[in-house]
Each structure stands twice: as structure tokens, then as C-alpha cells.
């Protein structure tokens, strides 16, 4: 399993627009072939900074999503809202405690 973490920083005036777009897109992303999990987080101190955490069966599945029409559509609406370059990491989960 691959865990994808994406950090996004938005213009404060664009946060509601981002959240509305995420609301429309989140189930489509989560149900994309190979996606097992999706969460959105907002930084408590810098409220214009958000993170997505998603779990993918494989790097191929993530890449299929990243090259899909769904991703292109979501990204086209999201990218203009940024106030800093987004950052992304693909990581392996080492431990998980509940």
C-alpha cells in the first residue's frame, strides 16, 4: 500500500471555493479504482493550509488516477486557488496503532 500526502496552501479568500470543489469530488476520488482511503485535514494554526491523505493499492493505481480525466478536472479547479506551490509525498506506512 502506498500512502499519498499532499500539502496545499490556498489564498484565504479561496478556501470556501476549494472546500466546495472537494465536497463535489471526494466520493469520486475515494471510489477511483485502487483508492482505499481519503481524508482531508486543515492546519489548526494556518487555516489556509490543507492536507489530503489517501491510500492506494499501488503506485500504478495512483498514477492511473493522476493521469485520469477526474484528476485533470479536479486539479484544473484547484490549482488557481493556491498561494504556494503544493507539496506531495508518497510514503510507506511503517506502523499504525489504534
mmCIF file of N, CA and C in Angstrom:
data_model
loop_
_atom_site.group_PDB
_atom_site.id
_atom_site.type_symbol
_atom_site.label_atom_id
_atom_site.label_comp_id
_atom_site.label_asym_id
_atom_site.label_seq_id
_atom_site.Cartn_x
_atom_site.Cartn_y
_atom_site.Cartn_z
ATOM 1 N N UNK A 1 0.833 -1.182 0.000
ATOM 2 C CA UNK A 1 0.000 0.000 0.000
ATOM 3 C C UNK A 1 0.876 1.243 0.000
ATOM 4 N N UNK A 2 0.436 2.215 -0.762
ATOM 5 C CA UNK A 2 1.120 3.492 -0.863
ATOM 6 C C UNK A 2 0.252 4.549 -0.193
ATOM 7 N N UNK A 3 0.851 5.371 0.638
ATOM 8 C CA UNK A 3 0.147 6.488 1.267
ATOM 9 C C UNK A 3 0.611 7.765 0.578
ATOM 10 N N UNK A 4 -0.337 8.545 0.121
ATOM 11 C CA UNK A 4 -0.031 9.803 -0.564
ATOM 12 C C UNK A 4 -0.465 10.953 0.329
ATOM 13 N N UNK A 5 0.473 11.842 0.610
ATOM 14 C CA UNK A 5 0.215 13.027 1.417
ATOM 15 C C UNK A 5 0.444 14.246 0.533
ATOM 16 N N UNK A 6 -0.540 15.111 0.461
ATOM 17 C CA UNK A 6 -0.418 16.321 -0.344
ATOM 18 C C UNK A 6 -0.721 17.530 0.541
ATOM 19 N N UNK A 7 0.213 18.475 0.561
ATOM 20 C CA UNK A 7 0.045 19.720 1.313
ATOM 21 C C UNK A 7 -0.302 20.829 0.324
ATOM 22 N N UNK A 8 -1.386 21.542 0.640
ATOM 23 C CA UNK A 8 -1.853 22.602 -0.241
ATOM 24 C C UNK A 8 -2.103 23.865 0.575
ATOM 25 N N UNK A 9 -1.631 24.986 0.077
ATOM 26 C CA UNK A 9 -1.832 26.273 0.731
ATOM 27 C C UNK A 9 -2.641 27.162 -0.211
ATOM 28 N N UNK A 10 -3.740 27.698 0.315
ATOM 29 C CA UNK A 10 -4.671 28.459 -0.510
ATOM 30 C C UNK A 10 -4.715 29.923 -0.116
ATOM 31 N N UNK A 11 -5.080 30.747 -1.087
ATOM 32 C CA UNK A 11 -5.437 32.120 -0.770
ATOM 33 C C UNK A 11 -6.602 32.044 0.219
ATOM 34 N N UNK A 12 -6.537 32.758 1.327
ATOM 35 C CA UNK A 12 -7.627 32.682 2.308
ATOM 36 C C UNK A 12 -9.012 32.925 1.709
ATOM 37 N N UNK A 13 -9.099 33.807 0.761
ATOM 38 C CA UNK A 13 -10.400 34.106 0.142
ATOM 39 C C UNK A 13 -10.899 32.979 -0.755
ATOM 40 N N UNK A 14 -10.051 31.992 -1.031
ATOM 41 C CA UNK A 14 -10.402 30.887 -1.932
ATOM 42 C C UNK A 14 -10.709 29.580 -1.192
ATOM 43 N N UNK A 15 -10.625 29.596 0.134
ATOM 44 C CA UNK A 15 -10.822 28.356 0.907
ATOM 45 C C UNK A 15 -12.216 27.777 0.679
ATOM 46 N N UNK A 16 -13.248 28.584 0.735
ATOM 47 C CA UNK A 16 -14.612 28.071 0.556
ATOM 48 C C UNK A 16 -14.797 27.457 -0.825
ATOM 49 N N UNK A 17 -14.185 28.053 -1.818
ATOM 50 C CA UNK A 17 -14.259 27.506 -3.177
ATOM 51 C C UNK A 17 -13.576 26.139 -3.244
ATOM 52 N N UNK A 18 -12.410 26.034 -2.605
ATOM 53 C CA UNK A 18 -11.726 24.739 -2.554
ATOM 54 C C UNK A 18 -12.583 23.693 -1.856
ATOM 55 N N UNK A 19 -13.135 24.048 -0.689
ATOM 56 C CA UNK A 19 -13.934 23.090 0.071
ATOM 57 C C UNK A 19 -15.181 22.650 -0.700
ATOM 58 N N UNK A 20 -15.797 23.556 -1.411
ATOM 59 C CA UNK A 20 -16.963 23.197 -2.220
ATOM 60 C C UNK A 20 -16.578 22.218 -3.318
ATOM 61 N N UNK A 21 -15.443 22.460 -3.955
ATOM 62 C CA UNK A 21 -14.981 21.559 -5.008
ATOM 63 C C UNK A 21 -14.602 20.191 -4.430
ATOM 64 N N UNK A 22 -13.973 20.192 -3.265
ATOM 65 C CA UNK A 22 -13.615 18.924 -2.623
ATOM 66 C C UNK A 22 -14.880 18.132 -2.284
ATOM 67 N N UNK A 23 -15.887 18.813 -1.800
ATOM 68 C CA UNK A 23 -17.149 18.151 -1.444
ATOM 69 C C UNK A 23 -17.757 17.456 -2.656
ATOM 70 N N UNK A 24 -17.704 18.104 -3.787
ATOM 71 C CA UNK A 24 -18.241 17.528 -5.030
ATOM 72 C C UNK A 24 -17.397 16.349 -5.504
ATOM 73 N N UNK A 25 -16.091 16.410 -5.300
ATOM 74 C CA UNK A 25 -15.153 15.446 -5.883
ATOM 75 C C UNK A 25 -14.763 14.297 -4.966
ATOM 76 N N UNK A 26 -14.914 14.438 -3.662
ATOM 77 C CA UNK A 26 -14.325 13.490 -2.717
ATOM 78 C C UNK A 26 -14.775 12.047 -2.911
ATOM 79 N N UNK A 27 -16.045 11.814 -3.168
ATOM 80 C CA UNK A 27 -16.507 10.432 -3.352
ATOM 81 C C UNK A 27 -16.007 9.835 -4.660
ATOM 82 N N UNK A 28 -15.884 10.656 -5.677
ATOM 83 C CA UNK A 28 -15.343 10.177 -6.955
ATOM 84 C C UNK A 28 -13.880 9.772 -6.786
ATOM 85 N N UNK A 29 -13.127 10.586 -6.046
ATOM 86 C CA UNK A 29 -11.715 10.260 -5.803
ATOM 87 C C UNK A 29 -11.609 8.994 -4.969
ATOM 88 N N UNK A 30 -12.371 8.945 -3.874
ATOM 89 C CA UNK A 30 -12.310 7.778 -2.983
ATOM 90 C C UNK A 30 -12.711 6.493 -3.692
ATOM 91 N N UNK A 31 -13.645 6.578 -4.631
ATOM 92 C CA UNK A 31 -14.112 5.392 -5.350
ATOM 93 C C UNK A 31 -13.334 5.104 -6.622
ATOM 94 N N UNK A 32 -12.292 5.891 -6.878
ATOM 95 C CA UNK A 32 -11.450 5.630 -8.035
ATOM 96 C C UNK A 32 -10.744 4.290 -7.830
ATOM 97 N N UNK A 33 -10.616 3.525 -8.887
ATOM 98 C CA UNK A 33 -10.006 2.195 -8.794
ATOM 99 C C UNK A 33 -8.633 2.269 -8.142
ATOM 100 N N UNK A 34 -8.457 1.529 -7.058
ATOM 101 C CA UNK A 34 -7.179 1.482 -6.364
ATOM 102 C C UNK A 34 -7.091 2.364 -5.135
ATOM 103 N N UNK A 35 -8.038 3.297 -4.952
ATOM 104 C CA UNK A 35 -8.033 4.160 -3.773
ATOM 105 C C UNK A 35 -8.787 3.461 -2.642
ATOM 106 N N UNK A 36 -8.124 3.334 -1.496
ATOM 107 C CA UNK A 36 -8.716 2.644 -0.354
ATOM 108 C C UNK A 36 -9.167 3.583 0.763
ATOM 109 N N UNK A 37 -8.716 4.842 0.724
ATOM 110 C CA UNK A 37 -8.944 5.734 1.863
ATOM 111 C C UNK A 37 -8.655 7.161 1.423
ATOM 112 N N UNK A 38 -9.423 8.105 1.930
ATOM 113 C CA UNK A 38 -9.191 9.511 1.622
ATOM 114 C C UNK A 38 -9.645 10.358 2.805
ATOM 115 N N UNK A 39 -8.774 11.254 3.252
ATOM 116 C CA UNK A 39 -9.123 12.214 4.289
ATOM 117 C C UNK A 39 -8.562 13.576 3.925
ATOM 118 N N UNK A 40 -9.237 14.602 4.425
ATOM 119 C CA UNK A 40 -8.792 15.985 4.262
ATOM 120 C C UNK A 40 -8.593 16.570 5.655
ATOM 121 N N UNK A 41 -7.465 17.233 5.851
ATOM 122 C CA UNK A 41 -7.138 17.883 7.123
ATOM 123 C C UNK A 41 -6.890 19.358 6.885
ATOM 124 N N UNK A 42 -7.188 20.169 7.927
ATOM 125 C CA UNK A 42 -6.893 21.601 7.894
ATOM 126 C C UNK A 42 -5.984 21.924 9.063
ATOM 127 N N UNK A 43 -4.920 22.646 8.806
ATOM 128 C CA UNK A 43 -3.987 23.040 9.860
ATOM 129 C C UNK A 43 -4.704 23.932 10.876
ATOM 130 N N UNK A 44 -4.466 23.678 12.152
ATOM 131 C CA UNK A 44 -5.133 24.442 13.210
ATOM 132 C C UNK A 44 -4.620 25.870 13.331
ATOM 133 N N UNK A 45 -3.365 26.084 13.007
ATOM 134 C CA UNK A 45 -2.779 27.410 13.151
ATOM 135 C C UNK A 45 -2.782 28.207 11.857
ATOM 136 N N UNK A 46 -2.504 27.552 10.771
ATOM 137 C CA UNK A 46 -2.520 28.189 9.446
ATOM 138 C C UNK A 46 -3.724 27.630 8.696
ATOM 139 N N UNK A 47 -4.859 28.246 8.895
ATOM 140 C CA UNK A 47 -6.120 27.659 8.428
ATOM 141 C C UNK A 47 -6.287 27.662 6.908
ATOM 142 N N UNK A 48 -5.347 28.259 6.201
ATOM 143 C CA UNK A 48 -5.386 28.191 4.742
ATOM 144 C C UNK A 48 -4.537 27.018 4.214
ATOM 145 N N UNK A 49 -3.972 26.211 5.120
ATOM 146 C CA UNK A 49 -3.160 25.056 4.738
ATOM 147 C C UNK A 49 -3.972 23.776 4.976
ATOM 148 N N UNK A 50 -4.036 22.952 3.943
ATOM 149 C CA UNK A 50 -4.782 21.696 3.979
ATOM 150 C C UNK A 50 -3.878 20.553 3.550
ATOM 151 N N UNK A 51 -4.240 19.362 3.994
ATOM 152 C CA UNK A 51 -3.531 18.145 3.624
ATOM 153 C C UNK A 51 -4.546 17.101 3.201
ATOM 154 N N UNK A 52 -4.235 16.376 2.144
ATOM 155 C CA UNK A 52 -5.008 15.175 1.844
ATOM 156 C C UNK A 52 -4.123 13.968 2.136
ATOM 157 N N UNK A 53 -4.747 12.945 2.714
ATOM 158 C CA UNK A 53 -4.109 11.650 2.929
ATOM 159 C C UNK A 53 -4.939 10.648 2.151
ATOM 160 N N UNK A 54 -4.299 9.911 1.286
ATOM 161 C CA UNK A 54 -5.006 8.871 0.549
ATOM 162 C C UNK A 54 -4.161 7.612 0.511
ATOM 163 N N UNK A 55 -4.845 6.485 0.552
ATOM 164 C CA UNK A 55 -4.186 5.179 0.500
ATOM 165 C C UNK A 55 -4.495 4.558 -0.845
ATOM 166 N N UNK A 56 -3.448 4.077 -1.502
ATOM 167 C CA UNK A 56 -3.567 3.481 -2.832
ATOM 168 C C UNK A 56 -2.998 2.072 -2.802
ATOM 169 N N UNK A 57 -3.603 1.184 -3.572
ATOM 170 C CA UNK A 57 -3.124 -0.193 -3.629
ATOM 171 C C UNK A 57 -1.702 -0.269 -4.161
ATOM 172 N N UNK A 58 -1.381 0.625 -5.107
ATOM 173 C CA UNK A 58 -0.057 0.591 -5.729
ATOM 174 C C UNK A 58 0.256 1.946 -6.350
ATOM 175 N N UNK A 59 1.515 2.120 -6.702
ATOM 176 C CA UNK A 59 1.925 3.337 -7.401
ATOM 177 C C UNK A 59 1.235 3.430 -8.760
ATOM 178 N N UNK A 60 1.032 2.290 -9.404
ATOM 179 C CA UNK A 60 0.319 2.286 -10.689
ATOM 180 C C UNK A 60 -1.094 2.836 -10.535
ATOM 181 N N UNK A 61 -1.779 2.443 -9.449
ATOM 182 C CA UNK A 61 -3.133 2.953 -9.229
ATOM 183 C C UNK A 61 -3.121 4.462 -9.020
ATOM 184 N N UNK A 62 -2.173 4.956 -8.229
ATOM 185 C CA UNK A 62 -2.057 6.404 -8.028
ATOM 186 C C UNK A 62 -1.776 7.097 -9.352
ATOM 187 N N UNK A 63 -0.867 6.554 -10.134
ATOM 188 C CA UNK A 63 -0.534 7.170 -11.418
ATOM 189 C C UNK A 63 -1.712 7.129 -12.382
ATOM 190 N N UNK A 64 -2.491 6.052 -12.342
ATOM 191 C CA UNK A 64 -3.696 5.999 -13.179
ATOM 192 C C UNK A 64 -4.651 7.123 -12.810
ATOM 193 N N UNK A 65 -4.789 7.370 -11.512
ATOM 194 C CA UNK A 65 -5.626 8.487 -11.066
ATOM 195 C C UNK A 65 -5.031 9.817 -11.518
ATOM 196 N N UNK A 66 -3.737 9.988 -11.324
ATOM 197 C CA UNK A 66 -3.092 11.261 -11.664
ATOM 198 C C UNK A 66 -3.150 11.578 -13.160
ATOM 199 N N UNK A 67 -3.354 10.554 -13.991
ATOM 200 C CA UNK A 67 -3.464 10.762 -15.439
ATOM 201 C C UNK A 67 -4.908 10.681 -15.932
ATOM 202 N N UNK A 68 -5.854 10.612 -15.009
ATOM 203 C CA UNK A 68 -7.262 10.448 -15.374
ATOM 204 C C UNK A 68 -7.939 11.795 -15.655
ATOM 205 N N UNK A 69 -9.073 11.708 -16.336
ATOM 206 C CA UNK A 69 -9.876 12.902 -16.569
ATOM 207 C C UNK A 69 -10.393 13.473 -15.255
ATOM 208 N N UNK A 70 -10.680 12.600 -14.281
ATOM 209 C CA UNK A 70 -11.144 13.069 -12.975
ATOM 210 C C UNK A 70 -10.089 13.961 -12.329
ATOM 211 N N UNK A 71 -8.845 13.491 -12.266
ATOM 212 C CA UNK A 71 -7.782 14.296 -11.662
ATOM 213 C C UNK A 71 -7.607 15.607 -12.424
ATOM 214 N N UNK A 72 -7.583 15.536 -13.741
ATOM 215 C CA UNK A 72 -7.386 16.751 -14.540
ATOM 216 C C UNK A 72 -8.482 17.773 -14.258
ATOM 217 N N UNK A 73 -9.712 17.289 -14.095
ATOM 218 C CA UNK A 73 -10.834 18.175 -13.810
ATOM 219 C C UNK A 73 -10.712 18.798 -12.421
ATOM 220 N N UNK A 74 -10.401 17.981 -11.419
ATOM 221 C CA UNK A 74 -10.251 18.472 -10.041
ATOM 222 C C UNK A 74 -9.083 19.446 -9.960
ATOM 223 N N UNK A 75 -7.958 19.064 -10.563
ATOM 224 C CA UNK A 75 -6.755 19.899 -10.486
ATOM 225 C C UNK A 75 -6.948 21.227 -11.198
ATOM 226 N N UNK A 76 -7.678 21.227 -12.302
ATOM 227 C CA UNK A 76 -7.916 22.469 -13.042
ATOM 228 C C UNK A 76 -8.680 23.482 -12.195
ATOM 229 N N UNK A 77 -9.554 23.002 -11.314
ATOM 230 C CA UNK A 77 -10.321 23.890 -10.443
ATOM 231 C C UNK A 77 -9.543 24.260 -9.177
ATOM 232 N N UNK A 78 -8.612 23.395 -8.771
ATOM 233 C CA UNK A 78 -7.891 23.599 -7.517
ATOM 234 C C UNK A 78 -6.647 24.468 -7.704
ATOM 235 N N UNK A 79 -5.895 24.210 -8.743
ATOM 236 C CA UNK A 79 -4.605 24.873 -8.947
ATOM 237 C C UNK A 79 -4.670 26.399 -8.900
ATOM 238 N N UNK A 80 -5.669 27.037 -9.507
ATOM 239 C CA UNK A 80 -5.698 28.511 -9.468
ATOM 240 C C UNK A 80 -5.940 29.106 -8.073
ATOM 241 N N UNK A 81 -6.324 28.258 -7.113
ATOM 242 C CA UNK A 81 -6.653 28.747 -5.777
ATOM 243 C C UNK A 81 -5.446 28.797 -4.847
ATOM 244 N N UNK A 82 -4.326 28.192 -5.255
ATOM 245 C CA UNK A 82 -3.137 28.114 -4.409
ATOM 246 C C UNK A 82 -2.463 29.477 -4.226
ATOM 247 N N UNK A 83 -1.824 29.630 -3.064
ATOM 248 C CA UNK A 83 -0.957 30.795 -2.862
ATOM 249 C C UNK A 83 0.495 30.360 -2.653
ATOM 250 N N UNK A 84 0.751 29.057 -2.785
ATOM 251 C CA UNK A 84 2.100 28.494 -2.710
ATOM 252 C C UNK A 84 2.085 27.181 -3.485
ATOM 253 N N UNK A 85 3.260 26.768 -3.896
ATOM 254 C CA UNK A 85 3.360 25.518 -4.642
ATOM 255 C C UNK A 85 2.977 24.340 -3.740
ATOM 256 N N UNK A 86 2.097 23.456 -4.213
ATOM 257 C CA UNK A 86 1.749 22.294 -3.391
ATOM 258 C C UNK A 86 2.938 21.344 -3.268
ATOM 259 N N UNK A 87 2.931 20.582 -2.193
ATOM 260 C CA UNK A 87 3.968 19.579 -1.959
ATOM 261 C C UNK A 87 3.288 18.226 -1.825
ATOM 262 N N UNK A 88 3.968 17.168 -2.288
ATOM 263 C CA UNK A 88 3.377 15.828 -2.220
ATOM 264 C C UNK A 88 4.454 14.811 -1.890
ATOM 265 N N UNK A 89 4.050 13.814 -1.115
ATOM 266 C CA UNK A 89 4.926 12.718 -0.735
ATOM 267 C C UNK A 89 4.192 11.402 -0.925
ATOM 268 N N UNK A 90 4.904 10.411 -1.413
ATOM 269 C CA UNK A 90 4.415 9.032 -1.436
ATOM 270 C C UNK A 90 5.241 8.276 -0.410
ATOM 271 N N UNK A 91 4.566 7.688 0.577
ATOM 272 C CA UNK A 91 5.262 7.045 1.683
ATOM 273 C C UNK A 91 4.701 5.654 1.920
ATOM 274 N N UNK A 92 5.495 4.837 2.603
ATOM 275 C CA UNK A 92 5.055 3.523 3.051
ATOM 276 C C UNK A 92 4.707 3.610 4.520
ATOM 277 N N UNK A 93 3.572 3.026 4.892
ATOM 278 C CA UNK A 93 3.177 3.009 6.289
ATOM 279 C C UNK A 93 4.032 1.986 7.029
ATOM 280 N N UNK A 94 4.667 2.412 8.091
ATOM 281 C CA UNK A 94 5.533 1.546 8.892
ATOM 282 C C UNK A 94 4.778 0.970 10.085
ATOM 283 N N UNK A 95 3.967 1.793 10.725
ATOM 284 C CA UNK A 95 3.213 1.331 11.888
ATOM 285 C C UNK A 95 1.906 2.092 11.970
ATOM 286 N N UNK A 96 0.880 1.455 12.499
ATOM 287 C CA UNK A 96 -0.413 2.069 12.715
ATOM 288 C C UNK A 96 -0.989 1.523 14.007
ATOM 289 N N UNK A 97 -1.276 2.404 14.943
ATOM 290 C CA UNK A 97 -1.813 1.999 16.230
ATOM 291 C C UNK A 97 -3.219 2.543 16.395
ATOM 292 N N UNK A 98 -4.102 1.756 16.955
ATOM 293 C CA UNK A 98 -5.477 2.228 17.206
ATOM 294 C C UNK A 98 -5.800 2.127 18.656
#
